Every structure is written in C-alpha cells, then in structure tokens.
C-alpha cells in the first residue's frame, strides 16, 4: 500500500441498501451493455471501433455515484463506462455505435466521441490525454462562475505520459480548481506495460509534488474508491482545489475490439485471475438480496434490448448532414 494511501474504510458500511442497489445497477448495466456490444460486433452492425471497459466498470461507477447531476465528467475513447455511469443515454449510445442519426453525435462520432450534455457528459476524444485540459477549462469556468460544481476527468495510465497531463496538474493546483483527476491504471498502453514505460510506479508521489492530495486504490475496490472520491469532491466544493486518484484496474478484453487477447503474448492469462476473482460487479451484486438482484437484472436486460431495437430501427444520417457540426466547410 502506498504511503500516500488514505486509510478510509474498504467496507460497504457507509452505504444503505438503496445505495448498494444503485451502485449494482450501474455496474451491471455497463457490464451487460458492453457484453452486448461484444456479442453484436462480429455482425458488422456496429460501425465503430470499440474500446471496452469490461473489468474496469468500478472506476467510473465509484466516482460517478458520488457526483451530482450538475457536475461534469470528461471520459476517454474507452468511455462507455463513464458515459453510462454519469447517466448518458443508453439508446443514444447504441444508436451511435450503429452509426445512426439518433446516436449521441448523430452517428458521426462513434464509440470514441460520446457526449451527452443533458447529463453533463463532456465530449470524449480518440486522442490520448486531450480531455484532461477540457475538464480543466471547464473547472476554471465553474470556479469563475462561483458555483460549487466540480469536473472529473478520467484517463488511462498512458495519458499520464502526455505533457498536457502535468501542465494540467500544475494549473489546477495553482488556481485551486475544482477538478478531480482519475487515472484508470490498467497497467497497459495498448500492449506496453507500465514496467517498460515508467522508471518507478510512484505516480501518486509524482502528482503530489504539484500541490494536491493524491490517493491510490491498489486493488480496484469500489467502496474505497467511492469513499476517497466523496471526500475529495466535498473538499473541492468548498474551494480546496483539485485532487488525484489512481485506481488500479484491469482490462479483460483486447485493447480495441470485442475479444480476449491473451494469445498475443504481451500479458498472461494468470494476471487476469485475481481481477476475475474480485470482480466488483459480482461483489456488489452479492451484497443485495437475490430477489432484488433478479429484478434489477431483468430491468437491465429489457433496457438493453430496447436500446438495441431503437438503434436497429433508427435511420442513417442524411447526406445533407455530412458537413454539419464540423469546423471545415466544403
Ligand atoms: C496522442 C495520441 N498518441 C497515441 C495514440 C494511440 N493510442 C491509442 S490508445 C493508446 C494507449 C493509451 O493507453 P492508456 O492511456 O493507458 O489507456 P487505455 O487504452 O489503457 O485505457 C495509444 C498510445 C493516440 N490515440 N493519441
Ligand atoms: Mg492503460
């Protein structure tokens, strides 16, 4: 455990049964929606590359569960989890993946460019690290408007190697901006492990030198992450400035696409075992009654079926819209 580790509890003690059901519903929705994406993908109906978060859901859910509706999140191209955890439209997501006009970007952006401003989900981007300064700028605006709203930016371990990451840390700390930096450390940038990219694993220590609290959740424990996020966000709302959380996690599928990739040789199937055994979706599901879990699961299946049917029945974008919402004209 890192010396910077905050000693907040790992139990679900602070959550009542309604909280547990809400957290489970969110985790399970993301898991099942992405499993459905993986199932449909080989049919070629989905017209977009997909970076799945299966195995990583707890990061988005643990943080978004303690946000208010008017807080904003900036996801990445591996963004289905943050998008759905913040309340992004399930129908809009599937329609977007199908490239349909009813998708959240009118079928033009695909999986990597999700946005739903009705839920305060800022647009995602395929370019590593680029949504970090977007969240930072939003946090600057929130501060200038003298609100107590906060911005959260999710990004991978690879994004911490982009210069804009440290520039953003510095600016946020200097100006005490209400932004929570959440690093989803899944140990890999595509196929390259952090052990071949970082001289030390002391990410929290590096971040702390910029002048903000930095915490690590070493085992992906959703309750610990949720407690840390809650404390950090409350500090931010009262003007104490940014915070950073590194949450260790593990990507169960390939970097991009619906399959497993343990035959590729860059990582071993054994590395997955501890994460499978401590699957946070099952863990939280096991804390609520079987009867309620079945009801929630059935509602989720219906919602996913509805979203897929909505996508399949939706029209493709009209050619007239080809040049709308782009910077360059004809
Ligand atoms: C600026 C930039 N450089 C390189 C790429 C190619 N690329 C796409 S995903 C990726 C790995 C990023 O890893 P990480 O930030 O850890 O996120 P993860 O995919 O593990 O969620 C790279 C290098 C890119 N999209 N943008
Ligand atoms: Mg990574």
GROMACS .gro file of C-alpha atoms in nm, residues 13-330:
model
  318
   13UNK     CA    1  -2.067   0.014   0.582
   14UNK     CA    2  -2.143   0.370   0.475
   15UNK     CA    3  -2.390   0.256   0.207
   16UNK     CA    4  -2.751   0.170   0.278
   17UNK     CA    5  -2.944  -0.083   0.072
   18UNK     CA    6  -3.070   0.180  -0.173
   19UNK     CA    7  -2.711   0.294  -0.232
   20UNK     CA    8  -2.595  -0.064  -0.290
   21UNK     CA    9  -2.875  -0.129  -0.536
   22UNK     CA   10  -2.798   0.191  -0.725
   23UNK     CA   11  -2.427   0.106  -0.745
   24UNK     CA   12  -2.502  -0.250  -0.853
   25UNK     CA   13  -2.748  -0.133  -1.118
   26UNK     CA   14  -2.488   0.098  -1.267
   27UNK     CA   15  -2.210  -0.162  -1.262
   28UNK     CA   16  -2.431  -0.431  -1.408
   29UNK     CA   17  -2.574  -0.205  -1.677
   30UNK     CA   18  -2.227  -0.119  -1.803
   31UNK     CA   19  -2.109  -0.482  -1.791
   32UNK     CA   20  -2.413  -0.614  -1.974
   33UNK     CA   21  -2.426  -0.330  -2.227
   34UNK     CA   22  -2.063  -0.393  -2.323
   35UNK     CA   23  -2.113  -0.770  -2.335
   36UNK     CA   24  -2.397  -0.700  -2.575
   37UNK     CA   25  -2.169  -0.476  -2.782
   38UNK     CA   26  -1.916  -0.761  -2.795
   39UNK     CA   27  -2.187  -1.010  -2.895
   40UNK     CA   28  -2.319  -0.788  -3.176
   41UNK     CA   29  -1.981  -0.671  -3.300
   42UNK     CA   30  -1.896  -0.962  -3.535
   43UNK     CA   31  -2.220  -0.896  -3.727
   44UNK     CA   32  -2.069  -0.570  -3.853
   45UNK     CA   33  -2.380  -0.378  -3.749
   46UNK     CA   34  -2.166  -0.169  -3.516
   47UNK     CA   35  -1.984   0.080  -3.736
   48UNK     CA   36  -1.721   0.196  -3.490
   49UNK     CA   37  -1.411   0.058  -3.322
   50UNK     CA   38  -1.492  -0.020  -2.959
   51UNK     CA   39  -1.259   0.008  -2.660
   52UNK     CA   40  -1.441  -0.193  -2.395
   53UNK     CA   41  -1.425  -0.127  -2.021
   54UNK     CA   42  -1.528  -0.478  -1.917
   55UNK     CA   43  -1.346  -0.532  -1.586
   56UNK     CA   44  -1.292  -0.158  -1.533
   57UNK     CA   45  -1.651  -0.053  -1.457
   58UNK     CA   46  -1.588   0.010  -1.087
   59UNK     CA   47  -1.371   0.315  -1.158
   60UNK     CA   48  -1.643   0.510  -1.335
   61UNK     CA   49  -1.921   0.391  -1.108
   62UNK     CA   50  -1.732   0.451  -0.783
   63UNK     CA   51  -1.670   0.811  -0.880
   64UNK     CA   52  -1.991   0.899  -1.064
   65UNK     CA   53  -2.204   0.760  -0.781
   66UNK     CA   54  -2.096   1.048  -0.557
   67UNK     CA   55  -2.136   1.320  -0.820
   68UNK     CA   56  -2.436   1.545  -0.857
   69UNK     CA   57  -2.624   1.575  -1.183
   70UNK     CA   58  -2.480   1.922  -1.243
   71UNK     CA   59  -2.118   1.805  -1.206
   72UNK     CA   60  -1.940   1.730  -1.533
   73UNK     CA   61  -1.730   1.434  -1.646
   74UNK     CA   62  -1.483   1.410  -1.932
   75UNK     CA   63  -1.444   1.048  -2.047
   76UNK     CA   64  -1.192   0.899  -2.289
   77UNK     CA   65  -1.225   0.686  -2.601
   78UNK     CA   66  -1.264   0.392  -2.355
   79UNK     CA   67  -1.566   0.581  -2.238
   80UNK     CA   68  -1.881   0.367  -2.235
   81UNK     CA   69  -1.846   0.315  -1.858
   82UNK     CA   70  -1.810   0.682  -1.760
   83UNK     CA   71  -2.079   0.781  -2.009
   84UNK     CA   72  -2.334   0.536  -1.868
   85UNK     CA   73  -2.229   0.582  -1.504
   86UNK     CA   74  -2.300   0.955  -1.535
   87UNK     CA   75  -2.643   0.882  -1.682
   88UNK     CA   76  -2.568   0.907  -2.054
   89UNK     CA   77  -2.843   0.778  -2.281
   90UNK     CA   78  -2.832   0.400  -2.342
   91UNK     CA   79  -3.041   0.436  -2.656
   92UNK     CA   80  -2.818   0.719  -2.773
   93UNK     CA   81  -2.509   0.504  -2.710
   94UNK     CA   82  -2.628   0.204  -2.909
   95UNK     CA   83  -2.760   0.422  -3.190
   96UNK     CA   84  -2.423   0.597  -3.202
   97UNK     CA   85  -2.238   0.265  -3.224
   98UNK     CA   86  -2.467   0.167  -3.511
   99UNK     CA   87  -2.386   0.497  -3.685
  100UNK     CA   88  -2.749   0.611  -3.676
  101UNK     CA   89  -2.888   0.965  -3.685
  102UNK     CA   90  -3.038   0.916  -3.337
  103UNK     CA   91  -2.697   0.849  -3.184
  104UNK     CA   92  -2.549   1.094  -2.937
  105UNK     CA   93  -2.340   1.260  -3.208
  106UNK     CA   94  -2.588   1.193  -3.486
  107UNK     CA   95  -2.398   0.880  -3.586
  108UNK     CA   96  -2.085   1.070  -3.680
  109UNK     CA   97  -1.861   1.019  -3.381
  110UNK     CA   98  -1.891   0.654  -3.284
  111UNK     CA   99  -1.775   0.493  -2.963
  112UNK     CA  100  -1.478   0.722  -2.910
  113UNK     CA  101  -1.667   1.052  -2.924
  114UNK     CA  102  -1.958   1.006  -2.688
  115UNK     CA  103  -2.125   1.314  -2.547
  116UNK     CA  104  -2.447   1.382  -2.355
  117UNK     CA  105  -2.465   1.737  -2.224
  118UNK     CA  106  -2.814   1.670  -2.082
  119UNK     CA  107  -2.629   1.458  -1.825
  120UNK     CA  108  -2.318   1.680  -1.821
  121UNK     CA  109  -2.102   1.428  -2.003
  122UNK     CA  110  -1.847   1.632  -2.198
  123UNK     CA  111  -1.741   1.503  -2.538
  124UNK     CA  112  -1.481   1.227  -2.544
  125UNK     CA  113  -1.190   1.212  -2.783
  126UNK     CA  114  -0.979   0.947  -2.955
  127UNK     CA  115  -0.661   1.142  -2.887
  128UNK     CA  116  -0.492   1.026  -2.566
  129UNK     CA  117  -0.490   1.289  -2.289
  130UNK     CA  118  -0.693   1.551  -2.472
  131UNK     CA  119  -0.996   1.551  -2.246
  132UNK     CA  120  -0.782   1.634  -1.941
  133UNK     CA  121  -0.740   2.003  -2.035
  134UNK     CA  122  -1.104   2.020  -2.146
  135UNK     CA  123  -1.214   1.922  -1.794
  136UNK     CA  124  -0.957   2.165  -1.655
  137UNK     CA  125  -1.100   2.451  -1.861
  138UNK     CA  126  -1.449   2.357  -1.751
  139UNK     CA  127  -1.334   2.360  -1.388
  140UNK     CA  128  -1.187   2.708  -1.441
  141UNK     CA  129  -1.524   2.824  -1.572
  142UNK     CA  130  -1.706   2.665  -1.277
  143UNK     CA  131  -1.477   2.845  -1.037
  144UNK     CA  132  -1.522   3.179  -1.214
  145UNK     CA  133  -1.898   3.133  -1.204
  146UNK     CA  134  -1.860   3.083  -0.827
  147UNK     CA  135  -2.051   2.755  -0.827
  148UNK     CA  136  -1.979   2.452  -0.610
  149UNK     CA  137  -1.996   2.217  -0.910
  150UNK     CA  138  -1.697   2.000  -0.994
  151UNK     CA  139  -1.540   1.848  -1.305
  152UNK     CA  140  -1.395   1.498  -1.326
  153UNK     CA  141  -1.151   1.379  -1.588
  154UNK     CA  142  -1.098   1.007  -1.645
  155UNK     CA  143  -0.786   0.894  -1.832
  156UNK     CA  144  -0.554   0.595  -1.865
  157UNK     CA  145  -0.204   0.532  -1.733
  158UNK     CA  146  -0.072   0.607  -2.082
  159UNK     CA  147  -0.225   0.954  -2.075
  160UNK     CA  148  -0.007   1.047  -1.776
  161UNK     CA  149   0.288   1.041  -2.017
  162UNK     CA  150   0.143   1.326  -2.221
  163UNK     CA  151   0.283   1.669  -2.135
  164UNK     CA  152  -0.064   1.814  -2.102
  165UNK     CA  153  -0.125   1.590  -1.800
  166UNK     CA  154   0.142   1.757  -1.588
  167UNK     CA  155   0.063   2.101  -1.731
  168UNK     CA  156  -0.297   2.049  -1.621
  169UNK     CA  157  -0.196   1.929  -1.274
  170UNK     CA  158   0.013   2.239  -1.227
  171UNK     CA  159  -0.253   2.481  -1.349
  172UNK     CA  160  -0.526   2.313  -1.143
  173UNK     CA  161  -0.319   2.320  -0.825
  174UNK     CA  162  -0.203   2.679  -0.878
  175UNK     CA  163  -0.556   2.808  -0.930
  176UNK     CA  164  -0.725   2.569  -0.684
  177UNK     CA  165  -0.966   2.445  -0.949
  178UNK     CA  166  -1.250   2.204  -0.867
  179UNK     CA  167  -1.123   1.918  -1.082
  180UNK     CA  168  -1.077   1.555  -0.985
  181UNK     CA  169  -0.814   1.370  -1.188
  182UNK     CA  170  -0.895   0.999  -1.206
  183UNK     CA  171  -0.631   0.772  -1.357
  184UNK     CA  172  -0.761   0.430  -1.462
  185UNK     CA  173  -0.434   0.242  -1.436
  186UNK     CA  174  -0.492  -0.085  -1.620
  187UNK     CA  175  -0.116  -0.144  -1.646
  188UNK     CA  176  -0.100  -0.115  -2.025
  189UNK     CA  177  -0.095   0.142  -2.300
  190UNK     CA  178  -0.212  -0.082  -2.585
  191UNK     CA  179   0.041  -0.368  -2.543
  192UNK     CA  180   0.317  -0.190  -2.349
  193UNK     CA  181   0.319  -0.245  -1.971
  194UNK     CA  182   0.395   0.036  -1.726
  195UNK     CA  183   0.707  -0.154  -1.618
  196UNK     CA  184   0.856  -0.077  -1.960
  197UNK     CA  185   0.740   0.285  -1.957
  198UNK     CA  186   0.792   0.417  -1.604
  199UNK     CA  187   1.116   0.410  -1.405
  200UNK     CA  188   0.907   0.396  -1.086
  201UNK     CA  189   0.543   0.323  -1.009
  202UNK     CA  190   0.524   0.625  -0.781
  203UNK     CA  191   0.257   0.805  -0.974
  204UNK     CA  192   0.081   0.945  -0.665
  205UNK     CA  193   0.408   1.077  -0.526
  206UNK     CA  194   0.485   1.249  -0.857
  207UNK     CA  195   0.143   1.409  -0.868
  208UNK     CA  196   0.158   1.523  -0.506
  209UNK     CA  197   0.462   1.739  -0.579
  210UNK     CA  198   0.237   1.962  -0.792
  211UNK     CA  199   0.046   2.053  -0.477
  212UNK     CA  200  -0.261   1.837  -0.445
  213UNK     CA  201  -0.363   1.529  -0.249
  214UNK     CA  202  -0.309   1.206  -0.440
  215UNK     CA  203  -0.451   0.867  -0.347
  216UNK     CA  204  -0.408   0.519  -0.479
  217UNK     CA  205  -0.666   0.243  -0.481
  218UNK     CA  206  -0.439  -0.053  -0.535
  219UNK     CA  207  -0.694  -0.328  -0.579
  220UNK     CA  208  -0.980  -0.159  -0.762
  221UNK     CA  209  -1.203  -0.175  -0.452
  222UNK     CA  210  -1.514   0.023  -0.544
  223UNK     CA  211  -1.604   0.115  -0.186
  224UNK     CA  212  -1.264   0.254  -0.113
  225UNK     CA  213  -1.262   0.448  -0.438
  226UNK     CA  214  -1.611   0.579  -0.372
  227UNK     CA  215  -1.515   0.694  -0.021
  228UNK     CA  216  -1.200   0.867  -0.149
  229UNK     CA  217  -1.387   1.034  -0.434
  230UNK     CA  218  -1.660   1.150  -0.198
  231UNK     CA  219  -1.410   1.308   0.040
  232UNK     CA  220  -1.210   1.470  -0.241
  233UNK     CA  221  -1.522   1.611  -0.406
  234UNK     CA  222  -1.658   1.757  -0.084
  235UNK     CA  223  -1.323   1.933  -0.029
  236UNK     CA  224  -1.343   2.069  -0.384
  237UNK     CA  225  -1.694   2.201  -0.340
  238UNK     CA  226  -1.571   2.414  -0.053
  239UNK     CA  227  -1.286   2.563  -0.256
  240UNK     CA  228  -0.989   2.348  -0.153
  241UNK     CA  229  -0.879   2.274  -0.508
  242UNK     CA  230  -0.801   1.963  -0.709
  243UNK     CA  231  -0.726   1.605  -0.612
  244UNK     CA  232  -0.592   1.299  -0.790
  245UNK     CA  233  -0.691   0.934  -0.758
  246UNK     CA  234  -0.506   0.648  -0.924
  247UNK     CA  235  -0.727   0.342  -0.937
  248UNK     CA  236  -0.557   0.018  -1.035
  249UNK     CA  237  -0.782  -0.193  -1.256
  250UNK     CA  238  -0.758  -0.448  -1.533
  251UNK     CA  239  -0.883  -0.463  -1.889
  252UNK     CA  240  -1.034  -0.808  -1.951
  253UNK     CA  241  -1.066  -0.778  -2.329
  254UNK     CA  242  -0.828  -0.667  -2.604
  255UNK     CA  243  -0.723  -0.302  -2.632
  256UNK     CA  244  -0.974  -0.239  -2.908
  257UNK     CA  245  -1.240  -0.486  -3.016
  258UNK     CA  246  -1.465  -0.744  -2.856
  259UNK     CA  247  -1.225  -1.034  -2.798
  260UNK     CA  248  -0.980  -1.156  -2.537
  261UNK     CA  249  -0.617  -1.128  -2.642
  262UNK     CA  250  -0.420  -1.347  -2.404
  263UNK     CA  251  -0.282  -1.540  -2.703
  264UNK     CA  252  -0.097  -1.226  -2.819
  265UNK     CA  253   0.189  -1.287  -2.577
  266UNK     CA  254   0.215  -0.943  -2.416
  267UNK     CA  255   0.034  -1.045  -2.097
  268UNK     CA  256  -0.053  -1.370  -1.925
  269UNK     CA  257  -0.397  -1.509  -1.855
  270UNK     CA  258  -0.283  -1.570  -1.495
  271UNK     CA  259  -0.264  -1.191  -1.446
  272UNK     CA  260  -0.637  -1.173  -1.503
  273UNK     CA  261  -0.728  -1.428  -1.233
  274UNK     CA  262  -0.715  -1.206  -0.924
  275UNK     CA  263  -0.931  -0.947  -1.101
  276UNK     CA  264  -1.183  -1.209  -1.208
  277UNK     CA  265  -1.198  -1.344  -0.854
  278UNK     CA  266  -1.254  -0.995  -0.711
  279UNK     CA  267  -1.497  -0.883  -0.981
  280UNK     CA  268  -1.666  -0.574  -0.836
  281UNK     CA  269  -1.990  -0.634  -1.027
  282UNK     CA  270  -2.037  -0.974  -0.863
  283UNK     CA  271  -1.911  -0.845  -0.532
  284UNK     CA  272  -2.168  -0.568  -0.505
  285UNK     CA  273  -2.437  -0.797  -0.650
  286UNK     CA  274  -2.365  -1.041  -0.370
  287UNK     CA  275  -2.449  -0.774  -0.112
  288UNK     CA  276  -2.809  -0.730  -0.216
  289UNK     CA  277  -3.089  -0.984  -0.194
  290UNK     CA  278  -3.121  -1.239  -0.471
  291UNK     CA  279  -3.477  -1.128  -0.533
  292UNK     CA  280  -3.385  -0.763  -0.585
  293UNK     CA  281  -3.083  -0.860  -0.792
  294UNK     CA  282  -3.303  -1.062  -1.030
  295UNK     CA  283  -3.543  -0.771  -1.064
  296UNK     CA  284  -3.263  -0.527  -1.140
  297UNK     CA  285  -3.102  -0.771  -1.385
  298UNK     CA  286  -3.433  -0.815  -1.570
  299UNK     CA  287  -3.486  -0.440  -1.594
  300UNK     CA  288  -3.136  -0.402  -1.736
  301UNK     CA  289  -3.192  -0.674  -1.995
  302UNK     CA  290  -3.511  -0.501  -2.105
  303UNK     CA  291  -3.339  -0.164  -2.129
  304UNK     CA  292  -3.057  -0.309  -2.338
  305UNK     CA  293  -3.298  -0.491  -2.567
  306UNK     CA  294  -3.492  -0.166  -2.609
  307UNK     CA  295  -3.173   0.028  -2.689
  308UNK     CA  296  -3.059  -0.225  -2.949
  309UNK     CA  297  -3.404  -0.229  -3.111
  310UNK     CA  298  -3.404   0.153  -3.111
  311UNK     CA  299  -3.064   0.158  -3.284
  312UNK     CA  300  -3.169  -0.101  -3.542
  313UNK     CA  301  -3.492   0.087  -3.623
  314UNK     CA  302  -3.322   0.427  -3.646
  315UNK     CA  303  -3.235   0.589  -3.979
  316UNK     CA  304  -2.883   0.651  -4.102
  317UNK     CA  305  -2.776   1.016  -4.104
  318UNK     CA  306  -2.896   1.204  -4.410
  319UNK     CA  307  -2.629   1.309  -4.656
  320UNK     CA  308  -2.742   1.671  -4.601
  321UNK     CA  309  -2.584   1.650  -4.254
  322UNK     CA  310  -2.243   1.543  -4.384
  323UNK     CA  311  -2.093   1.888  -4.334
  324UNK     CA  312  -2.285   1.997  -4.024
  325UNK     CA  313  -2.106   2.026  -3.689
  326UNK     CA  314  -1.762   2.024  -3.849
  327UNK     CA  315  -1.511   2.309  -3.846
  328UNK     CA  316  -1.411   2.296  -4.212
  329UNK     CA  317  -1.669   2.387  -4.475
  330UNK     CA  318  -1.689   2.241  -4.822
   0.00000   0.00000   0.00000
